[in-house]
Amino acid sequence: MDLRQRQWFASAILLSVALLIEPHLSAENLVFEVRSKFAGKREKELGALKAHDLHRHSRLLSAIDLPLGGDSQPESIGLYFTKIGLGTPSRDFHVQVDTGSDTLWVNCAGCIRCPRKSDLVELTPYDADASSTAKSIACNDNFCSYFSQSSECHSGSTCQYVILYGDGSSTNGYLVRDVVHLDLVTGNRQTGSTNGTIIFGCGSKQSGQLGESQAAVDGIMGFGQSNSSFISQLASQRKVKRSFAHCLDNNKGGGIFAIGEVVSPKVKTTPMLSKSAHYSVNLNAIQIGDSVLELSSDAFGSGDDKGVIIDSGTTLVYFPDAVYKPLMNEILASHPGLTLHTVQDSFACFHYIDKLDRFPTVTFQFDKSATLAVYPREYLFQIRGDTWCFGWQNGGLPTKGGGALTILGDMALSNKLVVYDIENQVIGWTNHNCSGGIQVKDEESGAIYTVGAHNLSWSSSLAITKLLTLVSLLIPFFCNIALL
């Protein structure tokens, strides 16, 4: 092979790699794909899915556009995350969006057992010393009372915190006040920069799953109702209303996450349960196809554990045993020839080659005539070939009182616009194309703007870096072949 042929061969390799990279770039900006937590893993990792949900739910305690990444595909065990800026100068941090917890915290410089790298995003430790606007919170500050203390308060000491999770994981560190930078909706699919002051946790030590690095993000952003939550702090500064919405795209990944009043599409709402610390609502009945399950009045708990939790921080759907068994029996009545087998000790699976729409739609009926329909392609997922599994789980997640929480996670909430109106204590939803847009109201001007979907992922700079590294390794190899 002569020199010209060898040059052509090497150019062809570079062109092929360029074609691989090109979809991530445009003339104006980076286009992000979604990569979920544990992406690409199938049956052998399904056991991690339930542990992942246990980990998540053990921490249940003007318009802003938050770019969203991730997915809820159970076969890849998804999570949803967003990007915010912290400090002066601002640095970007990727944090998991969690409606089931209240605290914003990020891993900090010098942290013990904090992940150093991730397959999901490039990790960035927060460094308070590098931010000119960072201030530590004293342990006698009123805000410190919202957190469990890891040590006694002494004069001049910082506010230490520790968060313990049901799976044995924990995070601890100290509280910091600093500037948060966000995308303010300024026009149709347009944003400008805005900022506020937020108190958050600076994680100095992690344990358990929080120390794992394979699919780590920089921290967790809690969107709960308490005064310490991210949205409550911004609302106290009159930066936003205590209302937010998400539309989780389980087809293309990513979706929409916005803070503020959604005016379109309209949603049917149901009241939140006032005594619940979570986003809980009253579920009256479950309809499978044309049949309505006959359930006892206390099927979904009693007292403070009464109701059904609506939570995007959980992947699967969890029912008490008294609900799960009749629900599954009614669904399977339409396919009497199916034989179920158990995968990873908890997933009901079966072999199937026909159309999924032959399974019934499951409709949840709530107070104020609100209904939520979950279709077969949303409650079933494929793990390999012709093997399908249910996203329903038996037993619910345990409560301190010995009961079981009923939780509607992403497998019920995906492909729907879900609105959490904390000020009016209602939650609403409607079916929606989450790769499209929603309309939000600018409180100051009264203008109505469209907020579009996002797909955040490592596949921009991180993927390109990895591809270029691969190219640098492969070109000498192929050029040596060309010399033969």
Coordinates of C-alpha atoms in Angstrom, one line a residue:
M1 CA 0.0 0.0 0.0
D2 CA 1.6 3.3 -1.1
L3 CA 1.7 6.6 0.9
R4 CA -1.4 8.1 -0.8
Q5 CA -3.4 4.9 0.0
R6 CA -2.3 5.0 3.6
Q7 CA -3.3 8.6 3.9
W8 CA -6.7 7.9 2.4
F9 CA -7.2 5.0 4.9
A10 CA -6.3 7.2 7.9
S11 CA -8.6 10.0 6.6
A12 CA -11.4 7.5 6.3
I13 CA -11.0 6.5 9.9
L14 CA -11.1 10.1 11.0
L15 CA -14.2 10.8 8.9
S16 CA -16.0 7.8 10.4
V17 CA -15.2 8.9 13.9
A18 CA -16.3 12.5 13.0
L19 CA -19.6 11.1 11.8
L20 CA -20.0 9.4 15.2
I21 CA -19.3 12.7 17.0
E22 CA -21.3 15.0 14.7
P23 CA -24.8 14.3 16.1
H24 CA -23.6 15.7 19.4
L25 CA -22.7 19.1 17.9
S26 CA -24.4 21.8 15.9
A27 CA -23.3 25.1 14.5
E28 CA -24.5 26.9 17.5
N29 CA -24.4 24.7 20.5
L30 CA -24.0 21.2 22.0
V31 CA -26.9 18.8 21.6
F32 CA -27.1 16.5 24.6
E33 CA -28.4 12.9 24.6
V34 CA -29.7 11.2 27.7
R35 CA -27.8 8.5 29.5
S36 CA -29.5 7.0 32.5
K37 CA -28.0 5.7 35.7
F38 CA -26.8 2.1 35.2
A39 CA -27.4 2.6 31.5
G40 CA -27.2 -0.4 29.2
K41 CA -27.5 -2.9 32.0
R42 CA -30.2 -5.6 31.7
E43 CA -31.4 -8.5 33.8
K44 CA -28.2 -9.0 35.8
E45 CA -28.7 -5.5 37.3
L46 CA -32.4 -5.6 38.0
G47 CA -31.7 -6.3 41.7
A48 CA -30.0 -3.0 41.9
L49 CA -33.2 -1.3 40.8
K50 CA -35.2 -2.1 43.9
A51 CA -32.3 -1.2 46.1
H52 CA -32.0 2.0 44.2
D53 CA -35.6 2.9 45.0
L54 CA -35.2 1.8 48.7
H55 CA -32.2 4.2 48.8
R56 CA -34.2 7.0 47.3
H57 CA -37.3 6.7 49.4
S58 CA -35.5 6.2 52.7
R59 CA -34.8 10.0 52.4
L60 CA -38.5 10.9 52.2
L61 CA -38.6 13.6 54.7
S62 CA -40.9 33.9 38.2
A63 CA -40.6 30.8 36.0
I64 CA -37.3 28.9 36.2
D65 CA -36.3 26.4 33.5
L66 CA -34.2 23.5 34.8
P67 CA -32.5 21.5 32.1
L68 CA -33.3 17.9 32.6
G69 CA -31.4 14.7 31.8
G70 CA -31.9 11.0 32.4
D71 CA -34.7 8.5 31.9
S72 CA -36.9 6.0 33.9
Q73 CA -36.4 2.9 31.8
P74 CA -36.2 0.1 34.4
E75 CA -33.9 -2.0 32.2
S76 CA -31.3 0.8 32.5
I77 CA -32.5 1.9 36.0
G78 CA -32.9 5.6 35.3
L79 CA -32.7 8.7 37.3
Y80 CA -33.4 12.3 36.4
F81 CA -30.9 15.0 37.0
T82 CA -30.4 18.7 36.3
K83 CA -27.6 21.3 36.1
I84 CA -27.3 24.3 38.4
G85 CA -24.6 26.9 39.0
L86 CA -23.2 27.5 42.5
G87 CA -20.7 30.1 43.8
T88 CA -18.9 33.2 42.5
P89 CA -17.5 32.6 39.9
S90 CA -20.3 30.2 39.0
R91 CA -19.4 26.5 38.5
D92 CA -21.8 23.9 37.1
F93 CA -23.1 21.0 39.2
H94 CA -25.3 18.0 38.2
V95 CA -27.7 17.1 40.9
Q96 CA -30.5 14.5 41.1
V97 CA -34.0 16.0 41.1
D98 CA -35.8 14.4 44.0
T99 CA -39.4 15.3 45.0
G100 CA -39.1 12.9 47.9
S101 CA -36.6 14.8 50.0
D102 CA -36.0 18.4 51.1
T103 CA -32.2 19.1 51.2
L104 CA -29.9 20.3 48.5
W105 CA -26.4 19.0 49.0
V106 CA -23.3 18.6 46.8
N107 CA -20.0 16.8 47.3
C108 CA -17.3 19.1 48.5
A109 CA -13.6 19.3 48.0
G110 CA -11.7 17.0 50.3
C111 CA -14.7 14.8 50.8
I112 CA -14.0 11.3 52.2
R113 CA -15.4 8.4 50.0
C114 CA -17.1 10.8 47.6
P115 CA -17.1 9.5 44.0
R116 CA -14.2 10.8 41.9
K117 CA -15.6 9.9 38.5
S118 CA -18.8 8.8 36.9
D119 CA -20.1 7.2 33.7
L120 CA -23.0 9.7 33.8
V121 CA -21.5 13.2 34.1
E122 CA -18.2 14.9 34.8
L123 CA -18.1 15.3 38.6
T124 CA -17.3 18.7 40.1
P125 CA -16.6 19.0 43.9
Y126 CA -17.8 22.3 45.4
D127 CA -15.0 24.4 47.0
A128 CA -16.2 27.0 49.4
D129 CA -12.8 28.6 49.5
A130 CA -12.9 29.2 45.7
S131 CA -16.2 31.1 45.9
S132 CA -16.1 34.8 47.0
T133 CA -19.8 34.6 48.1
A134 CA -19.6 31.4 50.2
K135 CA -20.3 31.7 53.9
S136 CA -20.6 28.9 56.4
I137 CA -23.8 28.7 58.6
A138 CA -23.3 28.8 62.4
C139 CA -24.7 26.0 64.5
N140 CA -26.9 28.5 66.4
D141 CA -28.5 29.8 63.2
N142 CA -32.3 29.1 63.0
F143 CA -31.9 27.3 59.7
C144 CA -29.7 24.8 61.4
S145 CA -32.7 23.5 63.4
Y146 CA -34.0 21.8 60.3
F147 CA -31.2 19.3 60.3
S148 CA -30.1 16.4 62.5
Q149 CA -26.9 17.5 64.2
S150 CA -23.8 15.3 64.2
S151 CA -22.2 17.1 67.2
E152 CA -23.1 19.6 69.9
C153 CA -23.2 23.3 69.1
H154 CA -20.4 25.4 70.5
S155 CA -19.9 29.1 70.0
G156 CA -18.4 29.9 66.6
S157 CA -19.0 26.3 65.3
T158 CA -20.5 25.6 61.9
C159 CA -23.8 23.9 61.5
Q160 CA -22.9 20.2 61.0
Y161 CA -25.5 17.9 59.5
V162 CA -25.9 14.1 59.0
I163 CA -28.6 12.4 56.8
L164 CA -29.1 8.7 57.4
Y165 CA -30.8 6.5 54.8
G166 CA -32.7 3.3 55.3
D167 CA -30.2 1.3 53.2
G168 CA -27.4 2.2 55.6
S169 CA -26.0 5.0 53.4
S170 CA -25.3 8.4 54.9
T171 CA -24.0 11.8 54.0
N172 CA -22.7 14.3 56.4
G173 CA -20.9 17.7 56.3
Y174 CA -21.7 21.3 57.0
L175 CA -24.1 24.0 55.8
V176 CA -23.0 26.8 53.4
R177 CA -24.8 29.8 52.1
D178 CA -23.9 30.8 48.5
V179 CA -25.3 32.1 45.3
V180 CA -27.2 29.7 43.0
H181 CA -27.4 30.5 39.3
L182 CA -30.5 29.4 37.3
D183 CA -32.1 29.8 33.9
L184 CA -34.9 32.4 34.0
V185 CA -37.6 32.0 31.3
T186 CA -37.5 35.3 29.3
G187 CA -39.2 34.3 26.0
N188 CA -40.5 31.4 24.0
R189 CA -37.9 28.7 24.5
Q190 CA -35.5 31.4 25.6
T191 CA -33.8 31.9 29.0
G192 CA -31.6 34.4 30.7
S193 CA -29.6 34.2 33.8
T194 CA -30.9 34.9 37.3
N195 CA -29.6 34.1 40.8
G196 CA -30.6 33.8 44.4
T197 CA -29.1 32.8 47.7
I198 CA -29.4 29.3 48.9
I199 CA -28.3 27.3 52.0
F200 CA -27.2 23.8 51.1
G201 CA -25.1 21.0 52.4
C202 CA -21.4 20.7 51.7
G203 CA -20.8 16.9 51.8
S204 CA -17.6 16.0 53.5
K205 CA -18.1 12.2 53.9
Q206 CA -20.3 9.7 52.2
S207 CA -21.0 6.0 52.9
G208 CA -22.9 3.2 51.2
Q209 CA -24.4 3.8 47.7
L210 CA -23.6 7.5 47.9
G211 CA -19.9 6.6 47.7
E212 CA -20.3 4.6 44.5
S213 CA -18.9 6.2 41.4
Q214 CA -20.2 4.2 38.5
A215 CA -23.3 6.4 37.9
A216 CA -22.8 9.2 40.4
V217 CA -23.9 12.8 40.2
D218 CA -22.6 15.8 42.2
G219 CA -25.5 15.7 44.7
I220 CA -29.2 15.8 45.3
M221 CA -31.7 18.7 45.0
G222 CA -34.7 18.1 47.2
F223 CA -38.0 19.6 46.0
G224 CA -40.0 18.7 49.1
Q225 CA -42.5 21.0 51.0
S226 CA -40.4 21.9 54.0
N227 CA -38.9 25.3 54.6
S228 CA -35.4 24.0 54.0
S229 CA -36.2 22.7 50.5
F230 CA -34.7 24.3 47.4
I231 CA -38.0 25.7 46.1
S232 CA -39.1 27.0 49.6
Q233 CA -35.9 28.9 50.0
L234 CA -36.3 30.6 46.6
A235 CA -39.9 31.4 47.3
S236 CA -39.1 33.0 50.6
Q237 CA -36.9 35.5 48.6
R238 CA -39.8 36.1 46.2
K239 CA -37.8 34.6 43.4
V240 CA -40.4 32.0 42.5
K241 CA -43.8 30.7 43.4
R242 CA -44.1 27.4 45.4
S243 CA -45.2 25.6 42.3
F244 CA -43.3 23.4 39.9
A245 CA -43.9 20.9 37.2
H246 CA -42.1 18.0 35.4
C247 CA -42.7 16.1 32.2
L248 CA -40.5 13.0 32.1
D249 CA -39.9 11.7 28.6
N250 CA -39.6 7.9 28.8
N251 CA -39.4 7.6 25.0
K252 CA -36.5 10.0 24.1
G253 CA -35.2 10.7 27.7
G254 CA -34.9 14.0 29.5
G255 CA -38.0 16.2 29.4
I256 CA -39.1 19.3 31.1
F257 CA -38.7 20.6 34.7
A258 CA -39.9 24.1 35.4
I259 CA -40.6 26.3 38.5
G260 CA -43.6 28.6 38.2
E261 CA -47.2 28.6 37.2
V262 CA -48.1 26.3 34.3
V263 CA -50.9 27.6 32.2
S264 CA -50.9 25.1 29.4
P265 CA -51.7 22.3 29.1
K266 CA -54.4 22.4 31.7
V267 CA -54.3 19.6 34.3
K268 CA -57.0 18.0 36.5
T269 CA -56.0 18.4 40.1
T270 CA -56.6 16.5 43.3
P271 CA -55.9 17.7 46.9
M272 CA -52.7 16.9 48.8
L273 CA -53.2 15.1 52.1
S274 CA -52.6 17.8 54.7
K275 CA -51.0 15.5 57.4
S276 CA -48.5 13.9 55.1
A277 CA -44.9 15.1 54.9
H278 CA -44.8 13.8 51.3
Y279 CA -46.7 14.7 48.1
S280 CA -49.5 12.3 49.0
V281 CA -53.0 12.1 47.6
N282 CA -56.1 10.0 48.3
L283 CA -56.6 7.1 45.9
N284 CA -60.2 5.8 45.8
A285 CA -60.2 3.0 43.2
I286 CA -58.1 1.2 40.6
Q287 CA -59.7 0.3 37.3
I288 CA -58.2 -2.4 35.0
G289 CA -59.8 -2.2 31.6
D290 CA -63.5 -2.1 32.3
S291 CA -63.2 -3.7 35.8
V292 CA -62.9 -1.9 39.1
L293 CA -61.0 -3.6 41.9
E294 CA -62.9 -4.2 45.1
L295 CA -60.6 -2.9 47.9
S296 CA -61.0 -2.3 51.6
S297 CA -61.2 1.3 52.9
D298 CA -57.8 1.0 54.5
A299 CA -56.1 -0.6 51.6
F300 CA -53.8 2.4 51.2
G301 CA -52.9 2.9 54.8
S302 CA -54.2 4.9 57.7
G303 CA -53.2 7.9 59.8
D304 CA -50.1 9.8 58.7
D305 CA -49.2 6.9 56.3
K306 CA -52.6 7.1 54.5
G307 CA -52.7 7.8 50.8
V308 CA -50.5 7.3 47.8
I309 CA -47.2 9.2 47.3
I310 CA -46.6 10.8 44.0
D311 CA -42.8 10.8 43.5
S312 CA -40.5 11.2 40.5
G313 CA -37.6 10.1 42.7
T314 CA -38.8 6.5 42.5
T315 CA -38.6 4.3 39.4
L316 CA -41.1 1.6 40.1
V317 CA -44.7 1.5 41.4
Y318 CA -45.1 -0.1 44.9
F319 CA -48.4 -1.5 46.3
P320 CA -49.3 -3.2 49.6
D321 CA -49.9 -7.0 49.2
A322 CA -53.7 -6.5 49.6
V323 CA -53.6 -4.3 46.4
Y324 CA -50.9 -6.0 44.4
K325 CA -52.3 -9.5 44.2
P326 CA -55.9 -8.6 43.0
L327 CA -54.3 -6.0 40.6
M328 CA -52.0 -8.6 39.0
N329 CA -54.8 -11.2 38.9
E330 CA -57.1 -8.9 37.0
I331 CA -54.4 -7.8 34.5
L332 CA -53.4 -11.4 33.8
A333 CA -57.0 -12.5 33.4
S334 CA -56.8 -11.1 29.8
H335 CA -53.9 -13.5 29.1
P336 CA -54.7 -16.8 30.9
G337 CA -52.0 -18.7 28.9
L338 CA -49.1 -16.6 30.3
T339 CA -46.6 -18.3 32.7
L340 CA -44.9 -15.9 35.1
H341 CA -41.4 -16.5 36.4
T342 CA -39.5 -14.4 38.9
V343 CA -36.3 -12.4 38.0
Q344 CA -34.0 -11.1 40.8
D345 CA -36.4 -12.4 43.5
S346 CA -38.9 -9.6 42.9
F347 CA -39.8 -9.0 39.3
A348 CA -42.8 -10.8 37.7
C349 CA -41.7 -11.6 34.1
F350 CA -43.0 -13.6 31.2
H351 CA -42.3 -14.5 27.5
Y352 CA -44.5 -12.6 25.0
I353 CA -44.3 -11.9 21.3
D354 CA -47.7 -10.4 20.6
K355 CA -48.7 -6.7 20.8
L356 CA -48.6 -5.0 24.2
D357 CA -51.8 -3.1 23.6
R358 CA -53.6 -6.5 24.2
F359 CA -52.9 -5.8 27.9
P360 CA -55.5 -3.6 29.7
T361 CA -54.9 0.1 30.7
V362 CA -54.7 0.6 34.4
T363 CA -56.5 3.8 35.6
F364 CA -56.1 5.2 39.1
Q365 CA -59.1 7.2 40.4
F366 CA -58.5 10.1 42.9
D367 CA -60.5 12.7 44.8
K368 CA -62.2 15.5 42.7
S369 CA -62.6 13.0 39.8
A370 CA -58.9 13.1 38.9
T371 CA -57.7 10.0 37.0
L372 CA -54.3 8.8 35.9
A373 CA -54.1 6.2 33.1
V374 CA -51.1 4.0 32.9
Y375 CA -50.7 2.1 29.6
P376 CA -49.2 -1.4 29.0
R377 CA -46.0 0.1 27.4
E378 CA -45.6 2.2 30.6
Y379 CA -46.0 -0.5 33.2
L380 CA -44.2 -3.3 31.3
F381 CA -40.6 -3.3 30.3
Q382 CA -38.4 -5.5 28.2
I383 CA -35.2 -7.1 29.6
R384 CA -34.2 -9.3 26.6
G385 CA -35.6 -10.7 23.4
D386 CA -39.2 -11.7 24.1
T387 CA -39.0 -11.4 27.9
W388 CA -41.2 -8.7 29.6
C389 CA -41.5 -7.7 33.2
F390 CA -44.0 -5.8 35.3
G391 CA -43.0 -2.5 36.9
W392 CA -45.4 -3.1 39.8
Q393 CA -43.8 -4.3 43.1
N394 CA -45.5 -6.2 45.9
G395 CA -45.4 -5.1 49.5
G396 CA -44.7 -1.4 49.2
L397 CA -41.8 0.3 50.9
P398 CA -41.8 -0.1 54.7
T399 CA -42.8 2.7 57.0
K400 CA -41.6 3.3 60.6
G401 CA -44.9 2.2 61.9
G402 CA -44.6 -1.2 60.2
G403 CA -47.0 -0.4 57.3
A404 CA -46.2 -0.1 53.6
L405 CA -46.1 3.0 51.5
T406 CA -48.0 3.0 48.2
I407 CA -45.8 4.9 45.7
L408 CA -46.5 5.9 42.1
G409 CA -43.0 6.3 40.6
D410 CA -41.7 7.1 37.2
M411 CA -43.4 4.0 35.6
A412 CA -46.7 5.7 36.3
L413 CA -45.7 9.3 35.9
S414 CA -43.7 9.3 32.7
N415 CA -45.1 10.8 29.5
K416 CA -47.3 13.0 31.6
L417 CA -47.1 16.6 32.8
V418 CA -47.3 16.6 36.6
V419 CA -47.9 19.9 38.5
Y420 CA -47.1 20.3 42.2
D421 CA -48.9 23.4 43.4
I422 CA -47.7 23.7 47.0
E423 CA -49.3 27.1 47.6
N424 CA -52.8 25.7 46.8
Q425 CA -52.0 22.2 48.1
V426 CA -53.0 20.3 45.0
I427 CA -51.3 18.0 42.5
G428 CA -52.5 17.6 38.9
W429 CA -51.5 15.8 35.7
T430 CA -52.4 15.2 32.1
N431 CA -51.0 13.0 29.3
H432 CA -48.5 15.1 27.3
N433 CA -45.7 14.8 24.7
C434 CA -42.7 15.5 27.0
S435 CA -40.4 16.1 24.0
G436 CA -42.6 19.1 23.1
G437 CA -43.2 22.1 25.4
I438 CA -45.4 23.6 28.1
Q439 CA -46.5 27.2 28.7
V440 CA -45.6 29.1 31.9
K441 CA -46.6 32.5 33.2
D442 CA -44.2 35.3 34.0
E443 CA -45.6 36.7 37.3
E444 CA -44.1 40.1 36.8
S445 CA -45.2 40.9 33.3
G446 CA -48.1 38.5 32.9
A447 CA -46.6 37.2 29.7
I448 CA -47.0 33.5 28.6
Y449 CA -43.8 31.7 27.5
T450 CA -43.1 28.3 26.1
V451 CA -40.6 26.1 27.9
G452 CA -39.1 23.3 25.8
A453 CA -37.6 19.9 26.6
H454 CA -34.0 19.2 27.4
N455 CA -31.7 16.2 27.2
L456 CA -28.7 16.6 29.5
S457 CA -26.0 13.9 29.3
W458 CA -22.4 13.1 29.6
S459 CA -22.5 12.5 25.8
S460 CA -21.3 16.0 25.0
S461 CA -17.9 16.9 26.2
L462 CA -17.3 13.7 28.1
A463 CA -18.3 11.4 25.3
I464 CA -16.3 13.4 22.7
T465 CA -13.2 13.3 24.9
K466 CA -13.6 9.5 25.2
L467 CA -14.1 9.1 21.5
L468 CA -11.1 11.2 20.7
T469 CA -9.0 9.2 23.1
L470 CA -10.2 6.0 21.4
V471 CA -9.3 7.5 18.0
S472 CA -5.7 8.4 19.2
L473 CA -5.3 4.7 20.2
L474 CA -6.8 3.2 17.0
I475 CA -5.2 5.3 14.3
P476 CA -1.7 3.9 14.8
F477 CA -3.1 0.4 14.9
F478 CA -5.0 0.8 11.6
C479 CA -2.1 2.7 10.0
N480 CA 0.2 -0.2 10.9
I481 CA -2.2 -2.6 9.2
A482 CA -2.3 -0.3 6.2
L483 CA 1.5 -0.6 5.9
L484 CA 1.3 -4.4 5.6

